[in-house]
Coordinates of C-alpha atoms and ligand atoms in Angstrom, one line a residue:
M1 CA -12.2 22.3 18.0
T2 CA -11.0 18.8 17.1
D3 CA -8.0 17.3 18.8
W4 CA -5.9 17.6 15.9
M5 CA -6.6 21.1 15.3
A6 CA -5.8 21.8 19.1
I7 CA -2.5 19.8 18.2
M8 CA -2.0 22.1 14.9
D9 CA -2.6 25.0 17.4
K10 CA -0.1 24.6 20.0
T11 CA 2.5 23.3 17.1
D12 CA 5.8 25.7 16.1
T13 CA 3.5 27.3 13.4
T14 CA 6.6 28.9 11.7
S15 CA 7.5 25.5 10.9
I16 CA 4.0 25.3 9.3
T17 CA 4.5 28.3 7.6
S18 CA 7.3 27.4 5.9
F19 CA 6.1 24.8 4.0
S20 CA 6.0 25.7 0.4
Y21 CA 2.4 23.5 -0.4
D22 CA -1.0 24.8 1.4
F23 CA -1.3 22.3 4.4
T24 CA -3.6 24.7 6.3
T25 CA -6.7 25.0 4.1
K26 CA -9.8 23.2 5.7
I27 CA -11.6 21.2 3.0
N28 CA -15.1 20.5 3.8
R29 CA -16.0 16.9 2.7
E30 CA -19.3 17.0 3.9
G31 CA -21.2 15.5 0.7
Q32 CA -18.7 14.9 -1.1
G33 CA -18.9 11.4 -1.0
S34 CA -16.1 10.9 0.9
A35 CA -16.0 7.3 2.5
K36 CA -14.2 8.0 5.4
W37 CA -17.0 11.0 6.4
N38 CA -20.0 9.3 5.2
L39 CA -19.2 6.0 7.3
M40 CA -18.3 8.2 10.2
H41 CA -22.4 9.2 9.7
E42 CA -23.8 6.0 9.4
Q43 CA -22.0 4.4 11.7
A44 CA -22.6 6.7 14.6
E45 CA -26.3 6.1 16.8
D46 CA -26.9 9.7 17.6
P47 CA -26.3 12.7 15.3
L48 CA -22.6 13.9 16.0
S49 CA -22.0 17.1 17.3
E50 CA -19.8 19.6 15.7
G51 CA -16.2 18.9 15.5
I52 CA -16.0 15.3 15.5
V53 CA -13.5 14.0 12.9
P54 CA -13.3 10.4 11.7
F55 CA -9.9 8.5 11.7
S56 CA -10.9 5.2 9.8
V57 CA -9.8 5.0 6.5
A58 CA -6.3 6.3 5.6
D59 CA -6.7 9.4 3.5
M60 CA -5.6 12.5 4.4
E61 CA -7.9 15.8 4.5
L62 CA -5.0 17.5 2.8
P63 CA -5.7 19.5 -1.1
H64 CA -4.1 17.5 -3.3
P65 CA -0.4 18.0 -4.9
P66 CA -0.8 21.3 -7.2
E67 CA 0.9 19.0 -10.0
V68 CA -1.3 16.0 -10.1
I69 CA -4.0 18.7 -10.5
T70 CA -2.3 20.5 -13.6
A71 CA -1.8 17.4 -14.7
L72 CA -5.1 16.0 -14.9
H73 CA -6.1 19.8 -16.4
T74 CA -4.3 19.1 -19.2
L75 CA -5.6 15.3 -19.9
L76 CA -8.9 16.9 -19.9
D77 CA -8.0 19.4 -22.3
T78 CA -6.4 17.9 -24.4
T79 CA -7.4 14.1 -24.9
I80 CA -10.1 12.1 -25.8
L81 CA -10.9 9.7 -23.2
G82 CA -11.3 6.5 -24.6
Y83 CA -10.0 3.2 -23.1
T84 CA -6.3 3.8 -22.3
V85 CA -3.5 1.8 -21.5
P86 CA -0.3 2.8 -19.7
T87 CA 2.1 4.5 -22.0
D88 CA 6.1 3.9 -21.7
S89 CA 6.4 7.2 -20.1
Y90 CA 3.9 6.1 -17.0
F91 CA 5.7 2.5 -16.9
Q92 CA 9.0 5.1 -16.8
S93 CA 7.9 7.1 -13.9
V94 CA 7.2 4.0 -11.8
I95 CA 10.3 2.7 -12.5
E96 CA 12.3 6.0 -11.6
W97 CA 10.0 6.3 -8.4
Q98 CA 11.0 2.7 -7.1
T99 CA 14.5 3.4 -7.9
R100 CA 15.1 6.7 -6.2
R101 CA 12.8 6.5 -3.3
H102 CA 13.3 2.5 -2.8
N103 CA 16.7 2.1 -4.2
W104 CA 15.8 -1.0 -6.5
T105 CA 15.0 -1.4 -10.0
P106 CA 12.2 -3.1 -11.3
Q107 CA 11.7 -4.1 -14.9
K108 CA 8.8 -2.7 -17.3
E109 CA 7.6 -5.9 -17.8
W110 CA 7.1 -6.9 -14.4
I111 CA 4.5 -4.2 -13.9
V112 CA 1.0 -5.2 -13.5
T113 CA -1.6 -2.0 -13.0
S114 CA -4.7 -3.1 -11.0
P115 CA -7.3 -1.2 -9.8
G116 CA -6.2 -1.0 -6.5
V117 CA -3.8 -3.3 -4.0
V118 CA -7.2 -4.8 -2.2
P119 CA -8.0 -6.4 -5.3
A120 CA -4.4 -7.3 -6.4
F121 CA -4.0 -9.9 -2.8
H122 CA -7.6 -11.0 -3.6
A123 CA -6.9 -12.0 -7.1
A124 CA -3.2 -13.1 -5.7
I125 CA -4.8 -15.4 -3.2
R126 CA -7.1 -16.9 -5.8
A127 CA -3.9 -17.3 -8.3
F128 CA -1.5 -18.9 -5.8
S129 CA -3.6 -21.4 -3.6
K130 CA -7.3 -23.0 -3.8
P131 CA -9.5 -23.2 -1.3
G132 CA -9.1 -25.0 1.8
D133 CA -5.3 -23.8 2.0
G134 CA -3.9 -21.6 4.5
V135 CA -2.7 -18.3 4.2
I136 CA -1.0 -16.8 7.2
I137 CA -1.2 -13.1 8.1
Q138 CA 0.3 -11.5 11.2
Q139 CA -2.4 -10.0 13.1
P140 CA -3.3 -8.0 14.6
V141 CA -3.6 -6.6 10.9
Y142 CA -5.7 -4.3 8.3
Y143 CA -9.0 -6.0 8.3
P144 CA -9.2 -6.5 4.4
F145 CA -6.8 -9.1 4.9
M146 CA -9.1 -11.8 6.7
K147 CA -11.6 -10.8 4.4
A148 CA -9.6 -11.8 1.1
I149 CA -9.1 -15.1 2.5
T150 CA -12.3 -16.2 4.2
I151 CA -14.8 -14.7 0.9
N152 CA -12.1 -17.0 -1.4
D153 CA -12.7 -20.1 0.8
R154 CA -9.2 -19.9 2.5
I155 CA -8.5 -20.3 6.0
I156 CA -6.6 -18.0 8.0
V157 CA -3.5 -18.7 9.7
N158 CA -2.4 -16.3 12.5
N159 CA 1.4 -15.8 12.9
A160 CA 0.4 -13.1 15.8
L161 CA 2.7 -10.5 16.6
I162 CA 4.3 -10.0 19.8
N163 CA 3.6 -7.3 21.8
N164 CA 6.8 -5.9 23.0
K165 CA 5.8 -3.7 25.6
K166 CA 9.5 -3.6 27.0
E167 CA 10.9 -2.2 23.8
R168 CA 7.4 -0.7 23.1
C169 CA 7.1 -2.1 19.5
Y170 CA 5.4 -5.3 17.6
Q171 CA 7.7 -8.0 16.8
I172 CA 7.7 -11.2 14.7
D173 CA 7.3 -14.5 16.1
F174 CA 9.9 -16.3 13.7
A175 CA 9.9 -19.4 16.1
D176 CA 5.8 -19.7 15.1
L177 CA 6.4 -18.5 11.4
E178 CA 8.5 -21.0 10.7
Q179 CA 6.1 -24.1 12.0
K180 CA 3.1 -22.6 10.2
A181 CA 5.2 -22.3 7.0
S182 CA 6.4 -25.7 7.3
N183 CA 2.7 -26.8 7.4
P184 CA 2.2 -27.7 3.6
H185 CA -1.4 -27.0 4.1
N186 CA 0.0 -23.0 4.4
K187 CA 0.5 -21.8 1.0
I188 CA 0.6 -18.1 1.5
L189 CA 2.4 -15.3 3.4
L190 CA 0.2 -12.1 2.9
L191 CA 2.8 -9.8 4.7
C192 CA 2.2 -6.2 5.2
S193 CA 5.1 -3.9 5.0
P194 CA 5.3 -1.4 6.6
H195 CA 2.7 -3.1 8.9
N196 CA -0.9 -1.4 9.4
P197 CA -1.8 -0.6 11.9
V198 CA 1.2 -1.7 14.4
G199 CA 3.3 0.9 12.4
R200 CA 6.4 -1.2 12.4
V201 CA 8.8 -0.7 9.1
W202 CA 10.4 -4.0 9.2
T203 CA 14.4 -3.9 9.2
R204 CA 16.4 -5.5 6.2
N205 CA 17.2 -8.4 8.9
E206 CA 13.4 -9.4 9.7
L207 CA 12.7 -9.5 5.9
Q208 CA 15.6 -11.3 5.2
R209 CA 14.7 -14.0 8.1
I210 CA 11.1 -14.2 6.5
V211 CA 11.9 -14.7 3.2
D212 CA 14.5 -17.5 4.1
I213 CA 11.6 -19.1 6.0
C214 CA 9.1 -18.8 3.2
L215 CA 11.3 -19.8 0.6
R216 CA 12.2 -22.9 2.5
H217 CA 9.2 -24.1 2.9
D218 CA 7.7 -23.2 -0.7
V219 CA 5.2 -20.2 0.9
F220 CA 4.6 -17.8 -1.7
I221 CA 5.0 -14.3 -0.5
I222 CA 2.3 -11.4 -1.2
S223 CA 3.8 -8.2 0.3
D224 CA 1.6 -5.3 0.5
E225 CA 3.9 -2.3 0.7
I226 CA 1.2 0.5 0.1
H227 CA 2.8 2.4 2.9
N228 CA 6.4 2.0 1.8
D229 CA 6.9 5.8 1.1
L230 CA 5.7 7.2 4.4
I231 CA 8.4 6.6 6.4
M232 CA 9.2 8.5 9.5
P233 CA 13.0 9.8 9.7
G234 CA 15.4 7.4 11.1
Y235 CA 13.7 4.5 9.3
E236 CA 14.3 2.6 6.0
H237 CA 11.7 0.7 3.9
T238 CA 13.3 -2.5 2.0
T239 CA 11.5 -3.5 -0.6
L240 CA 10.9 -7.4 -0.7
L241 CA 11.9 -7.6 -4.1
S242 CA 15.4 -6.3 -3.2
L243 CA 16.1 -9.0 -1.3
V244 CA 15.5 -11.7 -3.4
D245 CA 17.5 -13.3 -6.5
E246 CA 16.0 -14.3 -9.7
V247 CA 15.1 -18.1 -8.6
Q248 CA 13.7 -16.6 -5.5
A249 CA 11.4 -14.2 -7.2
K250 CA 9.6 -16.8 -8.5
H251 CA 7.6 -16.8 -4.8
T252 CA 7.5 -13.3 -4.2
M253 CA 5.4 -10.4 -5.3
V254 CA 4.9 -6.9 -4.1
C255 CA 2.0 -4.6 -4.3
T256 CA 2.7 -0.4 -4.5
A257 CA 0.3 2.6 -5.3
P258 CA 0.8 6.2 -5.3
S259 CA -2.4 6.2 -3.6
K260 CA -1.3 6.4 0.1
T261 CA 1.4 8.5 -0.6
F262 CA -0.4 11.2 -2.3
N263 CA -3.8 10.9 -1.0
L264 CA -5.1 9.5 -5.0
A265 CA -6.8 6.4 -3.2
G266 CA -10.1 7.8 -5.5
F267 CA -8.5 6.9 -8.5
Q268 CA -7.8 3.2 -7.8
T269 CA -4.6 2.9 -9.3
S270 CA -1.9 0.8 -8.1
N271 CA 1.1 -1.2 -9.5
I272 CA 2.0 -4.6 -8.6
F273 CA 5.3 -6.1 -9.4
I274 CA 6.1 -9.7 -10.2
P275 CA 9.1 -10.6 -11.5
D276 CA 8.4 -14.1 -12.7
A277 CA 6.4 -14.7 -16.0
D278 CA 4.4 -17.8 -14.8
C279 CA 3.1 -16.1 -11.6
R280 CA 2.3 -13.0 -13.6
K281 CA 0.1 -15.1 -16.1
K282 CA -1.6 -16.8 -13.3
F283 CA -2.3 -13.7 -11.7
Q284 CA -3.8 -11.9 -14.6
L285 CA -5.9 -14.3 -15.1
E286 CA -7.6 -14.0 -12.2
F287 CA -8.6 -10.3 -13.5
E288 CA -9.1 -11.4 -16.6
K289 CA -11.9 -14.4 -15.1
L290 CA -13.7 -10.9 -13.9
G291 CA -13.0 -9.1 -16.8
L292 CA -10.6 -6.5 -15.7
G293 CA -8.5 -4.9 -17.9
M294 CA -7.6 -1.6 -18.3
L295 CA -7.8 1.1 -15.1
N296 CA -9.2 4.8 -16.0
A297 CA -7.2 7.4 -18.0
F298 CA -7.2 9.7 -14.9
G299 CA -5.7 7.0 -12.5
Y300 CA -2.6 6.4 -14.7
T301 CA -2.4 10.4 -15.3
A302 CA -2.3 10.8 -11.5
C303 CA -0.1 8.4 -10.7
E304 CA 2.8 9.6 -13.5
A305 CA 2.3 13.3 -12.4
A306 CA 2.8 12.6 -8.4
Y307 CA 5.8 10.2 -9.2
N308 CA 7.4 12.5 -12.0
N309 CA 6.6 16.1 -9.9
C310 CA 5.5 15.7 -6.6
E311 CA 8.0 14.4 -4.4
V312 CA 9.0 18.1 -3.0
W313 CA 4.8 18.0 -1.7
L314 CA 5.8 14.2 -0.1
E315 CA 8.7 15.2 1.8
E316 CA 6.8 18.2 3.1
V317 CA 4.1 15.6 3.8
L318 CA 6.3 13.7 5.7
R319 CA 7.8 17.0 7.6
L320 CA 3.9 17.8 8.5
I321 CA 3.6 14.8 9.9
Ligands
PLP1 C1 -2.3 -2.2 4.4 C2 -2.9 -1.6 3.5 N1 -3.0 -2.3 2.1 C3 -4.2 -1.9 1.4 C4 -4.9 -0.7 1.1 C5 -5.9 -0.4 0.3 O1 -5.3 -0.5 -1.2 P1 -6.3 -0.1 -2.3 O2 -6.9 0.8 -1.9 O3 -5.0 0.4 -3.3 O4 -7.0 -1.5 -2.5 C6 -5.0 -0.3 2.6 C7 -5.7 1.3 2.8 O5 -5.7 1.5 4.2 C8 -4.1 -0.3 3.6 O6 -4.0 0.0 4.4

């Protein structure tokens, strides 16, 4: 029996069975091309004994929201799968999700669809800095942040988080951030909000201080908010763009996706918010250089169905967690 199963066994099962969605069917992902499960086997030196489970890649072992499956079936039954662009109803679902769940309303033209948040911050690093420039990150942080900087010939500048053992949480070293932001070689802050892996949901006050420091020193903020929907009770996620005015928005962009929230990472569909038209153009140019344009039709449909119809599923997942 795996650890999580043991925990499930000891958990109050009345609350688990009170869910309206199926969170108990175990799906065998062996042989399905799951990156998480394949990696575990590839990296193990000896054959793994039964019951070992991977905790590396952040995707869930839960069945998908049935509303997404239904929408995908309808797409297959009724649509010709030619090159597909996002529809008005797609954009509307993204805008309404942000408004309902995060209390801010992006404009339609700010949204750039991207085949993932990782490709988006790679493109943004290329768009808003040049080789040799410094990109500030707050380690320990999601490892692709480091790769995005070094593979694009920029320099990692670490504004290390403080591990406050007394408070049992990580905190931002603001004095160090100010000092690093004031160095004219450092052009970008790649922010992880909420933070993976330390699990902090940055407070409005902390985010405001970050914005103030970066704007004072002309540092562009790429805010990776991919975990913005997975927030535990008592905490509130603040979208960075809800803190800035029109002028300050020239120095900021926010990356979101339905992938973590609804376990849809395989669709590689994400929504990037860039309010400033010039910044948007520069960002899109980096995708153009790679010949990247449209996403796949399934991703748009899955995202729209999730945002429009799966809020109850998400609430139940949060309760399950
Ligand atoms: C902070 C963070 N950003 C981005 C990603 C992945 O983004 P995508 O799959 O959209 O490229 C992850 C996945 O774990 C993540 O934790």
